[in-house]
PDB file of C-alpha atoms in Angstrom:
ATOM      1  CA  MET A   1      -7.588 -15.696 -23.463  1.00 68.00           C
ATOM      2  CA  ASN A   2      -6.850 -15.126 -19.810  1.00 80.00           C
ATOM      3  CA  PRO A   3     -10.263 -14.988 -18.041  1.00 83.00           C
ATOM      4  CA  TYR A   4      -9.232 -11.792 -16.249  1.00 84.00           C
ATOM      5  CA  HIS A   5      -9.298  -9.996 -19.604  1.00 80.00           C
ATOM      6  CA  LEU A   6     -13.095 -10.085 -19.404  1.00 90.00           C
ATOM      7  CA  PHE A   7     -12.756  -7.144 -17.016  1.00 91.00           C
ATOM      8  CA  ARG A   8     -11.799  -5.038 -20.029  1.00 92.00           C
ATOM      9  CA  PHE A   9     -15.360  -5.208 -21.305  1.00 94.00           C
ATOM     10  CA  VAL A  10     -17.165  -4.432 -18.036  1.00 95.00           C
ATOM     11  CA  PRO A  11     -17.589  -0.713 -17.180  1.00 96.00           C
ATOM     12  CA  LEU A  12     -15.784   0.417 -14.045  1.00 95.00           C
ATOM     13  CA  SER A  13     -19.055   1.629 -12.512  1.00 95.00           C
ATOM     14  CA  VAL A  14     -20.520  -1.874 -12.809  1.00 96.00           C
ATOM     15  CA  LEU A  15     -17.426  -3.434 -11.249  1.00 96.00           C
ATOM     16  CA  GLN A  16     -17.564  -0.941  -8.384  1.00 96.00           C
ATOM     17  CA  THR A  17     -21.193  -1.830  -7.745  1.00 96.00           C
ATOM     18  CA  LEU A  18     -20.177  -5.496  -7.619  1.00 97.00           C
ATOM     19  CA  ALA A  19     -17.360  -4.650  -5.187  1.00 97.00           C
ATOM     20  CA  ARG A  20     -19.791  -2.840  -2.891  1.00 97.00           C
ATOM     21  CA  PHE A  21     -22.050  -5.907  -2.856  1.00 98.00           C
ATOM     22  CA  VAL A  22     -19.101  -8.190  -2.053  1.00 98.00           C
ATOM     23  CA  ALA A  23     -18.108  -5.827   0.778  1.00 98.00           C
ATOM     24  CA  TRP A  24     -21.679  -5.978   2.143  1.00 97.00           C
ATOM     25  CA  VAL A  25     -21.559  -9.790   2.146  1.00 98.00           C
ATOM     26  CA  ILE A  26     -18.130  -9.858   3.826  1.00 98.00           C
ATOM     27  CA  ILE A  27     -19.294  -7.524   6.600  1.00 97.00           C
ATOM     28  CA  LYS A  28     -22.209  -9.869   7.292  1.00 96.00           C
ATOM     29  CA  ILE A  29     -19.794 -12.769   7.965  1.00 96.00           C
ATOM     30  CA  PRO A  30     -17.526 -11.811  10.901  1.00 93.00           C
ATOM     31  CA  SER A  31     -15.791 -15.206  10.825  1.00 94.00           C
ATOM     32  CA  LEU A  32     -14.122 -14.493   7.473  1.00 96.00           C
ATOM     33  CA  SER A  33     -10.347 -14.186   7.600  1.00 96.00           C
ATOM     34  CA  ILE A  34     -10.260 -10.633   6.257  1.00 97.00           C
ATOM     35  CA  MET A  35     -12.780  -9.470   8.866  1.00 97.00           C
ATOM     36  CA  ARG A  36     -10.763 -11.034  11.665  1.00 96.00           C
ATOM     37  CA  THR A  37      -7.555  -9.434  10.347  1.00 97.00           C
ATOM     38  CA  VAL A  38      -9.076  -5.955  10.156  1.00 97.00           C
ATOM     39  CA  HIS A  39     -10.612  -6.311  13.640  1.00 95.00           C
ATOM     40  CA  ILE A  40      -7.258  -7.375  15.108  1.00 96.00           C
ATOM     41  CA  ASN A  41      -5.427  -4.522  13.391  1.00 96.00           C
ATOM     42  CA  MET A  42      -7.928  -2.017  14.750  1.00 96.00           C
ATOM     43  CA  ALA A  43      -7.694  -3.557  18.222  1.00 93.00           C
ATOM     44  CA  LEU A  44      -3.917  -3.116  18.091  1.00 94.00           C
ATOM     45  CA  ILE A  45      -3.733   0.467  16.832  1.00 93.00           C
ATOM     46  CA  ALA A  46      -7.110   2.091  17.543  1.00 88.00           C
ATOM     47  CA  GLN A  47      -7.520   1.082  21.157  1.00 82.00           C
ATOM     48  CA  ALA A  48      -8.973   4.407  22.285  1.00 83.00           C
ATOM     49  CA  LEU A  49     -11.645   4.506  19.600  1.00 87.00           C
ATOM     50  CA  PRO A  50     -15.203   3.883  20.903  1.00 90.00           C
ATOM     51  CA  GLU A  51     -16.601   0.534  19.820  1.00 89.00           C
ATOM     52  CA  HIS A  52     -19.356   1.962  17.629  1.00 90.00           C
ATOM     53  CA  GLN A  53     -16.805   4.088  15.745  1.00 92.00           C
ATOM     54  CA  LYS A  54     -14.497   1.117  15.418  1.00 91.00           C
ATOM     55  CA  ARG A  55     -17.302  -0.984  13.894  1.00 92.00           C
ATOM     56  CA  GLN A  56     -18.034   1.745  11.353  1.00 95.00           C
ATOM     57  CA  LEU A  57     -14.342   2.065  10.568  1.00 96.00           C
ATOM     58  CA  VAL A  58     -14.082  -1.676   9.901  1.00 96.00           C
ATOM     59  CA  LYS A  59     -17.022  -1.423   7.469  1.00 97.00           C
ATOM     60  CA  ASP A  60     -15.388   1.509   5.664  1.00 97.00           C
ATOM     61  CA  ILE A  61     -12.081  -0.362   5.414  1.00 98.00           C
ATOM     62  CA  ILE A  62     -13.721  -3.469   3.918  1.00 98.00           C
ATOM     63  CA  TYR A  63     -15.662  -1.263   1.497  1.00 97.00           C
ATOM     64  CA  HIS A  64     -12.537   0.513   0.253  1.00 97.00           C
ATOM     65  CA  GLN A  65     -10.422  -2.640   0.069  1.00 97.00           C
ATOM     66  CA  CYS A  66     -12.992  -4.410  -2.105  1.00 97.00           C
ATOM     67  CA  LEU A  67     -13.149  -1.387  -4.397  1.00 97.00           C
ATOM     68  CA  THR A  68      -9.355  -1.158  -4.599  1.00 97.00           C
ATOM     69  CA  SER A  69      -9.078  -4.838  -5.505  1.00 96.00           C
ATOM     70  CA  ILE A  70     -11.530  -4.689  -8.391  1.00 97.00           C
ATOM     71  CA  GLU A  71     -10.194  -1.331  -9.619  1.00 97.00           C
ATOM     72  CA  SER A  72      -6.681  -2.788  -9.700  1.00 95.00           C
ATOM     73  CA  ILE A  73      -7.853  -5.727 -11.803  1.00 95.00           C
ATOM     74  CA  LYS A  74      -9.577  -3.317 -14.179  1.00 96.00           C
ATOM     75  CA  SER A  75      -6.402  -1.219 -14.510  1.00 95.00           C
ATOM     76  CA  TRP A  76      -4.315  -4.321 -15.359  1.00 94.00           C
ATOM     77  CA  ALA A  77      -6.849  -5.335 -18.001  1.00 94.00           C
ATOM     78  CA  MET A  78      -6.911  -1.923 -19.682  1.00 94.00           C
ATOM     79  CA  PRO A  79      -4.215  -0.036 -21.617  1.00 94.00           C
ATOM     80  CA  PRO A  80      -2.199   2.518 -19.587  1.00 93.00           C
ATOM     81  CA  GLU A  81      -4.055   5.411 -21.238  1.00 95.00           C
ATOM     82  CA  TRP A  82      -7.281   4.279 -19.577  1.00 96.00           C
ATOM     83  CA  SER A  83      -5.763   4.416 -16.085  1.00 96.00           C
ATOM     84  CA  ILE A  84      -4.197   7.803 -16.768  1.00 96.00           C
ATOM     85  CA  ALA A  85      -7.616   9.143 -17.806  1.00 96.00           C
ATOM     86  CA  GLN A  86      -9.042   8.179 -14.379  1.00 97.00           C
ATOM     87  CA  ILE A  87      -6.740  10.662 -12.606  1.00 97.00           C
ATOM     88  CA  ARG A  88      -8.645  13.883 -11.953  1.00 97.00           C
ATOM     89  CA  ASP A  89      -6.324  15.972  -9.791  1.00 97.00           C
ATOM     90  CA  VAL A  90      -2.736  15.853  -8.517  1.00 97.00           C
ATOM     91  CA  HIS A  91      -2.100  17.524  -5.173  1.00 98.00           C
ATOM     92  CA  ASN A  92       1.343  19.105  -4.670  1.00 98.00           C
ATOM     93  CA  LYS A  93       2.627  17.915  -8.043  1.00 97.00           C
ATOM     94  CA  ASP A  94       5.596  20.264  -7.669  1.00 98.00           C
ATOM     95  CA  ILE A  95       6.959  17.957  -4.966  1.00 98.00           C
ATOM     96  CA  LEU A  96       7.048  15.072  -7.434  1.00 98.00           C
ATOM     97  CA  LEU A  97       8.628  17.149 -10.204  1.00 97.00           C
ATOM     98  CA  GLU A  98      11.296  18.407  -7.799  1.00 97.00           C
ATOM     99  CA  GLY A  99      12.055  14.842  -6.747  1.00 97.00           C
ATOM    100  CA  LEU A 100      12.325  13.620 -10.324  1.00 97.00           C
ATOM    101  CA  ALA A 101      14.819  16.394 -11.062  1.00 96.00           C
ATOM    102  CA  ASN A 102      17.087  15.384  -8.184  1.00 97.00           C
ATOM    103  CA  PRO A 103      20.571  14.442  -9.518  1.00 97.00           C
ATOM    104  CA  ASN A 104      20.682  11.607  -6.977  1.00 97.00           C
ATOM    105  CA  GLY A 105      17.508  10.047  -8.349  1.00 97.00           C
ATOM    106  CA  MET A 106      14.116   9.641  -6.689  1.00 97.00           C
ATOM    107  CA  LEU A 107      12.524   6.866  -4.683  1.00 97.00           C
ATOM    108  CA  ALA A 108       8.723   6.936  -4.642  1.00 97.00           C
ATOM    109  CA  ILE A 109       7.387   5.723  -1.301  1.00 97.00           C
ATOM    110  CA  VAL A 110       4.041   4.074  -2.026  1.00 96.00           C
ATOM    111  CA  PRO A 111       2.284   2.372   0.912  1.00 96.00           C
ATOM    112  CA  HIS A 112      -0.704   0.076   0.375  1.00 95.00           C
ATOM    113  CA  LEU A 113      -2.908   3.144   0.410  1.00 96.00           C
ATOM    114  CA  GLY A 114      -5.724   3.696  -2.056  1.00 95.00           C
ATOM    115  CA  THR A 115      -5.636   2.289  -5.598  1.00 95.00           C
ATOM    116  CA  TRP A 116      -1.883   2.493  -6.156  1.00 93.00           C
ATOM    117  CA  GLU A 117      -2.030   0.272  -9.259  1.00 91.00           C
ATOM    118  CA  MET A 118      -4.118   2.944 -11.008  1.00 92.00           C
ATOM    119  CA  MET A 119      -1.349   5.431 -10.277  1.00 93.00           C
ATOM    120  CA  ASN A 120       1.419   3.315 -11.823  1.00 92.00           C
ATOM    121  CA  ALA A 121       0.456   4.159 -15.411  1.00 92.00           C
ATOM    122  CA  TRP A 122       0.278   7.867 -14.581  1.00 94.00           C
ATOM    123  CA  LEU A 123       3.672   7.823 -12.852  1.00 94.00           C
ATOM    124  CA  ASN A 124       5.293   5.990 -15.763  1.00 91.00           C
ATOM    125  CA  GLN A 125       4.686   9.057 -17.932  1.00 92.00           C
ATOM    126  CA  PHE A 126       7.639  10.690 -16.183  1.00 93.00           C
ATOM    127  CA  GLY A 127      10.259   8.102 -17.123  1.00 89.00           C
ATOM    128  CA  ALA A 128      11.127   4.423 -16.964  1.00 89.00           C
ATOM    129  CA  PRO A 129      11.300   3.375 -13.317  1.00 91.00           C
ATOM    130  CA  THR A 130      12.929   0.210 -12.046  1.00 91.00           C
ATOM    131  CA  ILE A 131      10.416  -1.699  -9.933  1.00 90.00           C
ATOM    132  CA  MET A 132      10.861  -4.872  -7.915  1.00 89.00           C
ATOM    133  CA  TYR A 133       8.234  -7.503  -8.735  1.00 85.00           C
ATOM    134  CA  LYS A 134       7.328 -10.590  -6.719  1.00 83.00           C
ATOM    135  CA  PRO A 135       5.197 -13.146  -8.591  1.00 83.00           C
ATOM    136  CA  VAL A 136       1.699 -13.595  -7.196  1.00 82.00           C
ATOM    137  CA  LYS A 137       0.156 -16.988  -6.472  1.00 85.00           C
ATOM    138  CA  GLY A 138      -1.353 -18.871  -9.400  1.00 86.00           C
ATOM    139  CA  ASP A 139      -0.042 -18.895 -12.959  1.00 86.00           C
ATOM    140  CA  ILE A 140      -3.205 -17.409 -14.472  1.00 89.00           C
ATOM    141  CA  THR A 141      -3.261 -14.510 -12.011  1.00 90.00           C
ATOM    142  CA  ASN A 142       0.493 -13.931 -12.166  1.00 88.00           C
ATOM    143  CA  ASN A 143       0.525 -13.911 -15.979  1.00 89.00           C
ATOM    144  CA  PHE A 144      -2.319 -11.407 -16.009  1.00 88.00           C
ATOM    145  CA  VAL A 145      -0.677  -9.043 -13.478  1.00 87.00           C
ATOM    146  CA  LEU A 146       2.706  -9.363 -15.158  1.00 84.00           C
ATOM    147  CA  GLN A 147       1.204  -8.637 -18.569  1.00 85.00           C
ATOM    148  CA  GLY A 148      -0.589  -5.566 -17.203  1.00 84.00           C
ATOM    149  CA  ARG A 149       2.535  -4.154 -15.602  1.00 83.00           C
ATOM    150  CA  SER A 150       4.678  -4.985 -18.623  1.00 80.00           C
ATOM    151  CA  ARG A 151       2.635  -2.533 -20.718  1.00 83.00           C
ATOM    152  CA  LEU A 152       4.234   0.282 -18.745  1.00 84.00           C
ATOM    153  CA  ASN A 153       7.668   1.841 -19.213  1.00 82.00           C
ATOM    154  CA  ALA A 154       8.933   0.188 -16.064  1.00 86.00           C
ATOM    155  CA  THR A 155      11.745  -2.341 -15.864  1.00 88.00           C
ATOM    156  CA  LEU A 156      10.630  -5.173 -13.586  1.00 88.00           C
ATOM    157  CA  VAL A 157      13.333  -6.819 -11.474  1.00 90.00           C
ATOM    158  CA  PRO A 158      13.107  -9.681  -8.942  1.00 88.00           C
ATOM    159  CA  THR A 159      12.775  -9.094  -5.202  1.00 87.00           C
ATOM    160  CA  ASP A 160      16.245 -10.402  -4.409  1.00 88.00           C
ATOM    161  CA  GLY A 161      19.825  -9.143  -4.312  1.00 90.00           C
ATOM    162  CA  SER A 162      19.963  -8.651  -8.059  1.00 93.00           C
ATOM    163  CA  GLY A 163      16.809  -6.550  -7.951  1.00 90.00           C
ATOM    164  CA  VAL A 164      18.189  -4.368  -5.174  1.00 93.00           C
ATOM    165  CA  LYS A 165      21.368  -3.807  -7.196  1.00 94.00           C
ATOM    166  CA  ALA A 166      19.277  -2.819 -10.222  1.00 94.00           C
ATOM    167  CA  VAL A 167      17.308  -0.268  -8.189  1.00 95.00           C
ATOM    168  CA  PHE A 168      20.541   1.080  -6.682  1.00 94.00           C
ATOM    169  CA  LYS A 169      22.044   1.453 -10.158  1.00 95.00           C
ATOM    170  CA  THR A 170      18.939   3.270 -11.403  1.00 95.00           C
ATOM    171  CA  LEU A 171      19.127   5.787  -8.561  1.00 96.00           C
ATOM    172  CA  LYS A 172      22.853   6.332  -9.099  1.00 95.00           C
ATOM    173  CA  GLN A 173      22.039   7.187 -12.712  1.00 95.00           C
ATOM    174  CA  ALA A 174      19.507   9.827 -11.555  1.00 96.00           C
ATOM    175  CA  GLY A 175      16.548   7.606 -12.440  1.00 95.00           C
ATOM    176  CA  PHE A 176      13.658   6.682 -10.194  1.00 95.00           C
ATOM    177  CA  SER A 177      12.151   3.646  -8.582  1.00 95.00           C
ATOM    178  CA  ILE A 178       9.008   2.794  -6.647  1.00 94.00           C
ATOM    179  CA  VAL A 179       8.971   0.940  -3.313  1.00 93.00           C
ATOM    180  CA  LEU A 180       6.049  -0.357  -1.253  1.00 93.00           C
ATOM    181  CA  PRO A 181       7.803  -0.178   2.128  1.00 94.00           C
ATOM    182  CA  ASP A 182       5.057  -1.638   4.314  1.00 94.00           C
ATOM    183  CA  HIS A 183       5.467  -5.278   3.309  1.00 93.00           C
ATOM    184  CA  VAL A 184       6.415  -7.611   6.153  1.00 94.00           C
ATOM    185  CA  PRO A 185      10.026  -8.615   5.362  1.00 93.00           C
ATOM    186  CA  GLU A 186      12.036 -11.661   6.251  1.00 91.00           C
ATOM    187  CA  PRO A 187      13.867 -11.132   9.576  1.00 91.00           C
ATOM    188  CA  SER A 188      17.163 -10.575   7.744  1.00 91.00           C
ATOM    189  CA  GLY A 189      15.652  -7.670   5.794  1.00 91.00           C
ATOM    190  CA  GLY A 190      14.080  -5.702   8.599  1.00 95.00           C
ATOM    191  CA  VAL A 191      14.292  -4.135  12.036  1.00 97.00           C
ATOM    192  CA  VAL A 192      11.731  -3.866  14.814  1.00 97.00           C
ATOM    193  CA  VAL A 193      10.372  -0.307  15.088  1.00 97.00           C
ATOM    194  CA  PRO A 194       6.961   1.200  15.924  1.00 96.00           C
ATOM    195  CA  PHE A 195       4.208   1.404  13.324  1.00 97.00           C
ATOM    196  CA  PHE A 196       1.124   3.120  14.723  1.00 96.00           C
ATOM    197  CA  GLY A 197       2.500   2.428  18.182  1.00 93.00           C
ATOM    198  CA  VAL A 198       3.106  -1.300  17.666  1.00 95.00           C
ATOM    199  CA  HIS A 199       6.727  -2.490  17.623  1.00 95.00           C
ATOM    200  CA  THR A 200       6.829  -4.800  14.613  1.00 96.00           C
ATOM    201  CA  LEU A 201       9.268  -6.058  11.983  1.00 97.00           C
ATOM    202  CA  THR A 202       9.676  -3.440   9.253  1.00 97.00           C
ATOM    203  CA  SER A 203      11.567  -3.490   5.947  1.00 96.00           C
ATOM    204  CA  THR A 204      14.844  -1.544   5.799  1.00 96.00           C
ATOM    205  CA  LEU A 205      15.145  -1.569   1.985  1.00 96.00           C
ATOM    206  CA  ALA A 206      13.929   1.988   1.328  1.00 96.00           C
ATOM    207  CA  SER A 207      15.927   3.400   4.226  1.00 96.00           C
ATOM    208  CA  LYS A 208      19.148   1.733   3.103  1.00 96.00           C
ATOM    209  CA  LEU A 209      18.684   2.927  -0.485  1.00 96.00           C
ATOM    210  CA  ALA A 210      18.082   6.472   0.742  1.00 97.00           C
ATOM    211  CA  SER A 211      21.097   6.409   3.049  1.00 96.00           C
ATOM    212  CA  LYS A 212      23.454   5.127   0.368  1.00 96.00           C
ATOM    213  CA  THR A 213      22.274   7.263  -2.564  1.00 96.00           C
ATOM    214  CA  LYS A 214      20.859  10.412  -0.892  1.00 96.00           C
ATOM    215  CA  CYS A 215      18.021  10.210  -3.421  1.00 97.00           C
ATOM    216  CA  ALA A 216      14.881  12.295  -3.090  1.00 98.00           C
ATOM    217  CA  LEU A 217      12.055  10.581  -1.207  1.00 98.00           C
ATOM    218  CA  VAL A 218       8.511  11.366  -2.334  1.00 98.00           C
ATOM    219  CA  GLY A 219       5.410   9.822  -0.804  1.00 98.00           C
ATOM    220  CA  LEU A 220       2.581   9.033  -3.228  1.00 98.00           C
ATOM    221  CA  SER A 221      -0.982   7.821  -2.857  1.00 97.00           C
ATOM    222  CA  CYS A 222      -3.917   7.459  -5.244  1.00 97.00           C
ATOM    223  CA  ILE A 223      -7.219   8.055  -3.498  1.00 97.00           C
ATOM    224  CA  ARG A 224     -10.726   7.439  -4.812  1.00 96.00           C
ATOM    225  CA  ARG A 225     -12.705  10.687  -4.935  1.00 95.00           C
ATOM    226  CA  ASP A 226     -15.708  11.030  -2.636  1.00 90.00           C
ATOM    227  CA  ASP A 227     -17.923  11.871  -5.614  1.00 87.00           C
ATOM    228  CA  GLY A 228     -16.944   8.591  -7.286  1.00 83.00           C
ATOM    229  CA  GLN A 229     -15.600  10.445 -10.324  1.00 89.00           C
ATOM    230  CA  GLY A 230     -12.076   9.094 -10.663  1.00 95.00           C
ATOM    231  CA  PHE A 231      -9.030   9.383  -8.423  1.00 97.00           C
ATOM    232  CA  ASP A 232      -6.748  12.036  -6.971  1.00 98.00           C
ATOM    233  CA  ILE A 233      -2.992  11.644  -6.503  1.00 98.00           C
ATOM    234  CA  HIS A 234      -1.396  13.082  -3.365  1.00 98.00           C
ATOM    235  CA  CYS A 235       2.337  13.882  -3.209  1.00 98.00           C
ATOM    236  CA  TYR A 236       4.260  14.201   0.057  1.00 98.00           C
ATOM    237  CA  LYS A 237       7.737  15.645   0.518  1.00 96.00           C
ATOM    238  CA  LEU A 238       9.682  13.307   2.781  1.00 97.00           C
ATOM    239  CA  ASP A 239      12.692  15.364   3.802  1.00 94.00           C
ATOM    240  CA  ASN A 240      13.215  14.538   7.482  1.00 96.00           C
ATOM    241  CA  ALA A 241      16.990  14.137   7.944  1.00 97.00           C
ATOM    242  CA  ALA A 242      16.356  10.996  10.014  1.00 98.00           C
ATOM    243  CA  LEU A 243      15.136   9.235   6.854  1.00 98.00           C
ATOM    244  CA  TYR A 244      18.741   9.212   5.628  1.00 97.00           C
ATOM    245  CA  ASP A 245      20.350   8.170   8.901  1.00 97.00           C
ATOM    246  CA  ARG A 246      22.921   5.383   8.626  1.00 96.00           C
ATOM    247  CA  ASN A 247      21.349   3.695  11.630  1.00 97.00           C
ATOM    248  CA  ALA A 248      18.711   1.403  10.140  1.00 95.00           C
ATOM    249  CA  GLU A 249      16.401   1.611  13.149  1.00 97.00           C
ATOM    250  CA  THR A 250      16.453   5.422  13.189  1.00 98.00           C
ATOM    251  CA  ALA A 251      15.806   5.722   9.447  1.00 98.00           C
ATOM    252  CA  THR A 252      13.133   3.006   9.317  1.00 98.00           C
ATOM    253  CA  HIS A 253      11.307   4.464  12.307  1.00 98.00           C
ATOM    254  CA  ALA A 254      11.287   7.854  10.555  1.00 98.00           C
ATOM    255  CA  LEU A 255       9.891   6.237   7.415  1.00 98.00           C
ATOM    256  CA  ASN A 256       7.113   4.552   9.391  1.00 98.00           C
ATOM    257  CA  GLN A 257       6.227   7.938  10.889  1.00 98.00           C
ATOM    258  CA  ALA A 258       6.077   9.435   7.399  1.00 98.00           C
ATOM    259  CA  MET A 259       3.769   6.648   6.251  1.00 97.00           C
ATOM    260  CA  GLU A 260       1.577   7.124   9.326  1.00 97.00           C
ATOM    261  CA  HIS A 261       1.111  10.749   8.295  1.00 97.00           C
ATOM    262  CA  MET A 262       0.136   9.724   4.769  1.00 97.00           C
ATOM    263  CA  ILE A 263      -2.246   7.019   5.991  1.00 97.00           C
ATOM    264  CA  SER A 264      -3.869   9.268   8.593  1.00 94.00           C
ATOM    265  CA  ASP A 265      -5.032  11.591   5.798  1.00 91.00           C
ATOM    266  CA  HIS A 266      -7.070   8.713   4.280  1.00 96.00           C
ATOM    267  CA  TYR A 267      -7.227   6.174   7.092  1.00 95.00           C
ATOM    268  CA  SER A 268      -9.957   3.860   5.813  1.00 97.00           C
ATOM    269  CA  HIS A 269      -8.325   3.679   2.365  1.00 97.00           C
ATOM    270  CA  TYR A 270      -5.296   1.814   3.772  1.00 97.00           C
ATOM    271  CA  MET A 271      -5.186  -1.956   3.262  1.00 97.00           C
ATOM    272  CA  TRP A 272      -5.833  -2.930   6.861  1.00 97.00           C
ATOM    273  CA  GLY A 273      -6.842  -6.369   5.599  1.00 97.00           C
ATOM    274  CA  TYR A 274      -3.093  -7.040   5.308  1.00 96.00           C
ATOM    275  CA  ARG A 275      -1.421  -8.849   8.214  1.00 96.00           C
ATOM    276  CA  ARG A 276       1.082  -6.064   8.782  1.00 97.00           C
ATOM    277  CA  PHE A 277       1.784  -6.984  12.426  1.00 97.00           C
ATOM    278  CA  LYS A 278       2.427 -10.714  12.073  1.00 94.00           C
ATOM    279  CA  ARG A 279       5.959 -10.413  13.481  1.00 95.00           C
ATOM    280  CA  ILE A 280       5.746  -8.717  16.877  1.00 95.00           C
ATOM    281  CA  PRO A 281       8.723  -9.890  18.972  1.00 93.00           C
ATOM    282  CA  THR A 282       6.925  -9.726  22.332  1.00 89.00           C
ATOM    283  CA  LEU A 283       3.778 -11.438  21.037  1.00 92.00           C
ATOM    284  CA  GLY A 284       4.504 -13.408  17.876  1.00 90.00           C
ATOM    285  CA  ASN A 285       1.740 -13.548  15.290  1.00 95.00           C
ATOM    286  CA  PRO A 286      -1.416 -11.856  16.678  1.00 96.00           C
ATOM    287  CA  TYR A 287      -3.503 -13.331  13.854  1.00 96.00           C
ATOM    288  CA  ARG A 288      -2.797 -16.826  15.117  1.00 94.00           C
ATOM    289  CA  THR A 289      -2.657 -16.295  18.867  1.00 93.00           C
ATOM    290  CA  ASP A 290      -5.566 -17.015  21.194  1.00 91.00           C
ATOM    291  CA  GLU A 291      -7.969 -14.271  22.198  1.00 90.00           C
ATOM    292  CA  ALA A 292      -6.894 -14.097  25.853  1.00 92.00           C
ATOM    293  CA  THR A 293      -3.203 -13.657  24.964  1.00 93.00           C
ATOM    294  CA  LEU A 294      -4.010 -10.983  22.405  1.00 92.00           C
ATOM    295  CA  LYS A 295      -6.261  -9.115  24.849  1.00 90.00           C
ATOM    296  CA  ALA A 296      -3.563  -9.176  27.531  1.00 91.00           C
ATOM    297  CA  PHE A 297      -0.996  -7.826  25.068  1.00 92.00           C
ATOM    298  CA  ILE A 298      -3.285  -4.984  23.990  1.00 89.00           C
ATOM    299  CA  GLN A 299      -4.036  -3.993  27.578  1.00 86.00           C
ATOM    300  CA  ALA A 300      -0.317  -3.976  28.413  1.00 84.00           C
ATOM    301  CA  HIS A 301       0.610  -1.888  25.375  1.00 77.00           C
ATOM    302  CA  ARG A 302      -2.044   0.797  25.222  1.00 63.00           C
ATOM    303  CA  SER A 303      -0.731   3.666  23.123  1.00 51.00           C
ATOM    304  CA  TYR A 304      -3.404   5.000  20.732  1.00 43.00           C
TER     305      TYR A 304
END
């Protein structure tokens, strides 16, 4: 048995308590990689925030990211019905239903915001989406994640040209797909546009699919409730004409702005532990640069 399957037998409340303890330990060790990444991200995009507020924000981000990680593992270990039962409320569900009814198909825009893995099972109730899947590191972990996602109605396709063609075909047949558009792409698959005021390499996949198919674009997030009793899904109508522009920079910039709006609603729930800004043309990789160079860059590019 895959050791991850042990999570099936541990109550979610117990796992969440464990995640909170892990977050507490991480916060106590500023030298950890994840702490450094979050601090750098906040230095880049939250420059105007007072230091005491920034410290609290970092703590909240670590807290939510630890919870999201363990909740995702639990959702992979459990049958889809369990994840669906964790959803308490769906905000603006009519936006999703309208998108699914679009004759040009629908592309769900799902940033790394909240516990998106919990939402997958719920979303798969509405059809059989085509989703691009990139294997994770380690055979044991990859087999576990793949097995969890394979329980859903989704068709998993590779993150290469064949996968893109499969998603395109699904949209042309009025189906739907799900894209996490805030991954850092290879240079050939992205353009440099602002994200929270920082010009950084950004994937053009979602924008190109939208431009070619004229599919509906619906933003989705799955946010942990403040009372700890399950999760709420939030639906956003992404209908700015610029999202469909044939110019990749125009469309991708518009998509980043849409994601900023979604993230701003639940700022500390975003995965700021991800090295989103590792390809800044005028700086390089801020997570590997020296402190003096990074400080000079931030001072020269004050925006937020």
